[in-house]
Amino acid sequence: MKKLLLLLLFMLSGFSLYALEGEIVYVEGSVDIKYASGDVDWADMGMYIETGDSIVTGDDGYAELEMEDGATVKISEDSIFALSSYESRGETRNAYQCVLGSMQYKFTRAVKADEPRITTPTTVCGVRGTEFTVVSGLDGSALYVVDDGSVAVSAKGEEVVLGALEGVEVAPGSAPGEPFPVLRGKIDYSKVKADAEARFLENPAATMRVMTSQLEEYIAQIQLYEKAFKDLSMELITLREKLFELEGEEKNKFYLENVADKDAQTSYLKLNMRYYAVSSLSMRRHLVGNMYVSIRTKYLGNIDDEKYVEFISEYNAFISLYEKELIPYLVKADI
């Protein structure tokens, strides 16, 4: 059991199998980098971010990134972009997260189907070599608009495939809507974000319930990976005890045939647990945090208002669940 506890401690250390790097090639206005270490710095051209880092733009901010996997990311004002990684079918893959706001993606190199993963707090998008824009609204909604190529947008277990000059809206906590045609350059993304904020302010408690539901989904995913990790770790303890009894070539052969693959599997399980934990953190800090500030500001002199009281009740329920279930999976630098 002591060995298992040591493994679990290592699991919670912020482990990452793969660090994707991106260079900031253009920046204007207020733009910050939030590093995985917890440090924050002003962004400037020539600086780099890697897996675990975030870019945060202010109301006058804008940034462009060139990623080493061939992607270009253009981050608009009042937006949060996060870079992470996950495991799928035995491979480490990249995840670009539009936590809030809007950003444009362009992939100039051939990519495998469903890789990399593009997400908002409530949706997932698979890329098939393309150029498109994603908007993540304050109410938990999402909008995808494809300029070239195709993407597959998923939410609530349903998927919609978009081709060039098509878009789809995803309402908070819902499956993707019907694809619709778009005219290149004719969508006002600032208005899309403003409309999402207006919908949130109209019924803030409903939005918080959607966020809590999404948090529950993240927690369920973490718990699945944690169970698999614990089971595999117990199996590895037994295998390593046998391994230590062997010597020379017999020991090497036993390791390669019985231990190596399981070691890799535990690393992937840790990576996916980390992915969902950090996704929950981003949603809590950037999306739910912005909701709280907006409502506190709006009802500063009217805290008895029914909308405010209902929102605070739902917000407290979210925070309670987050602190009980998610905090144990984060590290000091996260918090």
XYZ file of C-alpha atoms in Angstrom:
335
model
C 0.000 0.000 0.000
C 2.866 2.390 0.722
C 4.138 1.909 -2.813
C 0.712 2.709 -4.200
C 0.549 5.910 -2.177
C 3.887 6.973 -3.622
C 2.566 6.337 -7.102
C -0.540 8.395 -6.369
C 1.579 11.275 -5.123
C 3.554 11.168 -8.356
C 0.288 11.147 -10.273
C -0.703 14.464 -8.679
C 2.589 16.191 -9.443
C 1.490 17.865 -12.665
C 3.108 15.172 -14.806
C 3.084 15.712 -18.579
C 4.260 13.309 -21.244
C 4.593 15.826 -24.024
C 5.189 19.553 -24.199
C 3.921 21.258 -27.329
C 5.569 24.637 -27.892
C 4.196 27.772 -29.523
C 5.787 31.135 -30.295
C 4.031 34.468 -29.905
C 4.594 36.118 -33.300
C 2.342 39.147 -32.831
C 0.811 40.916 -29.860
C -0.982 44.191 -29.214
C -2.759 45.690 -26.231
C -3.092 43.874 -22.917
C -2.002 40.226 -23.205
C -0.743 37.996 -20.360
C 0.791 34.537 -20.194
C -0.319 32.300 -17.319
C 2.347 29.597 -17.027
C 1.733 26.087 -15.749
C 4.027 26.969 -12.839
C 1.518 29.589 -11.689
C 3.640 32.574 -12.746
C 2.111 35.352 -14.837
C 4.013 37.519 -17.343
C 3.230 40.160 -19.935
C 3.247 38.590 -23.369
C 5.595 39.891 -26.037
C 6.680 38.814 -29.501
C 9.290 36.075 -29.472
C 8.106 34.570 -26.182
C 7.071 30.911 -26.017
C 4.284 28.971 -24.347
C 4.029 25.228 -23.901
C 1.607 22.591 -22.674
C -0.079 23.782 -19.474
C 0.202 27.500 -20.259
C -2.581 29.976 -21.090
C -2.895 33.246 -23.003
C -5.292 35.876 -21.602
C -6.197 38.952 -23.666
C -7.746 42.123 -22.250
C -10.461 44.271 -23.816
C -7.830 45.822 -26.123
C -5.688 42.695 -26.469
C -4.853 40.484 -29.444
C -2.234 37.797 -29.963
C -1.067 35.401 -32.665
C 0.712 32.106 -31.987
C 2.602 29.827 -34.325
C 2.610 26.285 -32.979
C 5.275 23.709 -33.743
C 2.627 21.274 -35.006
C 1.840 23.638 -37.886
C -1.083 25.521 -36.404
C -1.641 29.267 -36.239
C -3.884 30.598 -33.463
C -5.281 34.142 -33.526
C -6.701 35.141 -30.155
C -9.179 38.028 -30.081
C -9.833 40.526 -27.291
C -11.357 39.387 -23.978
C -10.403 35.776 -24.620
C -8.629 32.932 -22.833
C -6.673 30.283 -24.738
C -5.192 27.254 -22.960
C -2.812 24.614 -24.273
C -2.995 21.068 -22.943
C -2.534 17.428 -23.939
C -4.354 14.137 -23.567
C -4.034 10.483 -24.592
C -6.077 8.770 -27.280
C -5.524 5.263 -28.626
C -2.071 5.047 -27.101
C -0.807 8.387 -28.420
C -0.288 11.774 -26.774
C -2.265 14.443 -28.606
C -2.629 18.192 -28.370
C -5.674 20.044 -27.087
C -6.332 23.716 -27.857
C -8.890 25.160 -25.459
C -11.015 28.213 -26.224
C -12.030 28.753 -22.612
C -13.752 32.081 -23.254
C -13.987 34.568 -26.105
C -13.109 33.942 -29.737
C -10.128 32.685 -31.705
C -9.272 31.575 -35.203
C -7.342 28.393 -35.965
C -5.448 27.556 -39.130
C -3.656 24.277 -39.767
C -1.155 24.309 -42.605
C 0.213 20.790 -42.235
C -1.603 17.508 -42.753
C -3.079 16.220 -39.502
C -4.568 12.893 -38.540
C -8.324 12.538 -38.189
C -9.553 13.860 -34.832
C -6.131 15.362 -33.987
C -5.584 17.882 -32.494
C -8.608 18.418 -30.279
C -10.229 21.864 -30.131
C -12.496 22.503 -27.146
C -14.693 24.988 -25.349
C -15.871 24.207 -21.803
C -18.897 22.335 -23.195
C -17.871 21.164 -26.703
C -15.161 19.200 -28.516
C -14.050 19.621 -32.115
C -11.966 17.259 -34.261
C -9.874 18.846 -37.011
C -9.362 17.535 -40.528
C -6.831 20.095 -41.855
C -8.734 23.359 -41.897
C -9.254 27.028 -41.049
C -12.072 27.989 -38.717
C -13.221 30.256 -35.870
C -14.503 29.250 -32.433
C -16.484 31.418 -30.021
C -17.023 30.385 -26.396
C -19.737 32.539 -24.839
C -20.121 33.597 -21.225
C -23.395 31.662 -21.074
C -21.621 28.396 -21.952
C -22.661 28.489 -25.605
C -20.308 27.857 -28.522
C -20.167 28.810 -32.190
C -18.030 27.139 -34.859
C -17.588 28.679 -38.314
C -15.470 26.922 -40.975
C -13.692 28.896 -43.690
C -11.871 25.971 -45.270
C -11.650 22.209 -44.760
C -13.931 20.482 -42.257
C -14.423 19.978 -38.531
C -16.502 17.582 -36.438
C -18.215 19.304 -33.501
C -19.403 17.144 -30.591
C -21.465 17.896 -27.487
C -23.691 15.751 -25.281
C -22.821 12.626 -27.237
C -23.879 13.973 -30.632
C -21.705 15.094 -33.537
C -22.124 17.457 -36.491
C -19.607 17.618 -39.350
C -19.099 21.034 -40.934
C -17.644 21.771 -44.346
C -16.302 25.008 -45.818
C -18.505 28.073 -45.255
C -20.706 26.302 -42.735
C -21.344 27.033 -39.088
C -23.092 25.524 -36.107
C -24.281 26.880 -32.787
C -24.241 24.854 -29.588
C -26.614 26.107 -26.907
C -25.511 25.783 -23.265
C -25.702 22.173 -22.122
C -27.135 21.013 -25.448
C -26.140 18.965 -28.493
C -24.981 20.852 -31.620
C -27.723 22.526 -33.633
C -28.278 22.235 -37.369
C -25.419 23.409 -39.628
C -26.108 26.652 -41.477
C -24.430 28.389 -44.441
C -22.248 31.439 -43.775
C -20.835 34.211 -45.935
C -17.088 34.632 -45.547
C -16.264 37.568 -43.273
C -19.915 38.421 -42.598
C -20.255 37.224 -39.005
C -19.774 39.816 -36.263
C -18.058 37.762 -33.561
C -18.110 40.660 -31.115
C -21.907 40.657 -31.357
C -21.986 36.880 -30.864
C -20.048 37.280 -27.612
C -22.208 40.207 -26.498
C -25.396 38.231 -27.182
C -24.052 35.320 -25.113
C -23.336 37.670 -22.216
C -26.838 39.150 -22.494
C -28.383 35.674 -22.358
C -26.317 34.892 -19.275
C -27.432 38.069 -17.523
C -31.053 37.282 -18.366
C -30.928 33.926 -16.557
C -27.607 33.555 -14.710
C -28.733 30.700 -12.454
C -29.578 28.519 -15.467
C -26.071 29.047 -16.827
C -24.554 28.058 -13.489
C -26.559 24.838 -13.550
C -25.066 24.064 -16.966
C -21.569 24.676 -15.565
C -22.246 22.357 -12.625
C -23.474 19.662 -15.001
C -20.295 20.038 -17.072
C -18.171 19.866 -13.926
C -19.914 16.627 -12.973
C -18.973 15.188 -16.368
C -15.321 16.145 -15.844
C -15.352 14.590 -12.376
C -16.853 11.363 -13.728
C -14.078 11.140 -16.340
C -11.381 11.706 -13.709
C -12.849 9.023 -11.453
C -12.904 6.499 -14.298
C -9.226 7.122 -15.051
C -8.351 7.101 -11.358
C -9.951 3.699 -10.825
C -8.085 2.282 -13.810
C -4.867 3.843 -12.522
C -5.252 2.345 -9.046
C -6.081 -1.100 -10.416
C -3.112 -1.040 -12.768
C -0.797 0.306 -10.063
C -1.662 -2.597 -7.771
C -0.914 -4.999 -10.616
C 2.413 -3.254 -11.247
C 3.427 -3.589 -7.595
C 3.080 -7.359 -7.855
C 4.936 -7.462 -11.168
C 7.799 -5.307 -9.857
C 8.186 -7.507 -6.782
C 8.693 -10.431 -9.133
C 10.968 -8.331 -11.355
C 13.301 -7.555 -8.442
C 13.778 -11.270 -7.869
C 15.210 -11.718 -11.374
C 18.632 -10.854 -12.768
C 20.377 -10.166 -16.062
C 18.701 -10.984 -19.354
C 15.834 -12.752 -17.652
C 15.043 -9.540 -15.765
C 15.185 -7.394 -18.928
C 12.951 -9.812 -20.806
C 10.394 -9.913 -18.009
C 10.301 -6.114 -17.856
C 9.773 -5.708 -21.595
C 7.124 -8.415 -21.779
C 5.172 -7.700 -18.600
C 5.953 -4.255 -17.155
C 6.886 -1.731 -19.858
C 3.470 -1.442 -21.505
C 1.712 -1.136 -18.160
C 4.143 1.612 -17.108
C 3.184 3.529 -20.243
C -0.506 2.951 -19.566
C -0.254 4.434 -16.066
C 1.445 7.504 -17.542
C -1.379 7.947 -20.034
C -3.987 7.535 -17.306
C -2.266 10.276 -15.281
C -2.163 12.499 -18.356
C -5.914 12.179 -18.951
C -6.711 12.765 -15.298
C -4.597 15.895 -15.467
C -6.357 17.006 -18.663
C -9.820 16.907 -17.084
C -8.612 18.425 -13.812
C -7.035 21.388 -15.584
C -10.087 21.764 -17.845
C -12.195 22.026 -14.690
C -9.782 24.584 -13.271
C -9.991 26.701 -16.438
C -13.775 26.609 -16.363
C -13.814 27.554 -12.659
C -11.260 30.337 -12.929
C -12.040 31.958 -16.256
C -15.655 31.205 -17.085
C -17.414 30.814 -13.739
C -15.128 33.464 -12.237
C -16.172 35.964 -14.913
C -19.812 35.090 -14.332
C -19.462 35.786 -10.627
C -17.780 39.159 -11.197
C -20.444 40.190 -13.733
C -23.314 39.342 -11.406
C -21.711 40.879 -8.325
C -21.150 44.091 -10.273
C -24.659 44.165 -11.744
C -26.415 43.586 -8.412
C -23.983 45.455 -6.156
C -26.759 47.557 -4.606
C -29.536 45.017 -4.923
C -28.373 41.737 -3.408
C -31.940 40.805 -2.443
C -32.971 40.549 -6.076
C -34.383 37.107 -6.898
C -32.012 36.570 -9.858
C -28.997 37.396 -7.715
C -30.062 35.150 -4.834
C -30.765 32.224 -7.169
C -27.443 32.691 -8.977
C -25.450 32.818 -5.732
C -27.134 29.618 -4.560
C -26.166 27.814 -7.784
C -22.686 29.346 -7.709
C -22.100 28.116 -4.147
C -23.245 24.632 -5.168
C -20.709 24.658 -8.020
C -17.880 25.850 -5.761
C -18.713 23.283 -3.107
C -18.594 20.462 -5.647
C -15.389 21.825 -7.176
C -13.581 22.112 -3.843
C -14.707 18.681 -2.670
C -14.010 16.713 -5.855
C -11.421 18.647 -7.913
C -8.995 20.318 -5.531
C -7.322 16.975 -4.621
C -6.295 16.537 -8.273
C -4.613 19.937 -8.604
C -1.151 21.042 -7.549
C -0.007 24.130 -5.692
C 0.974 25.946 -8.895
C -2.570 25.503 -10.250
C -4.237 27.064 -7.239
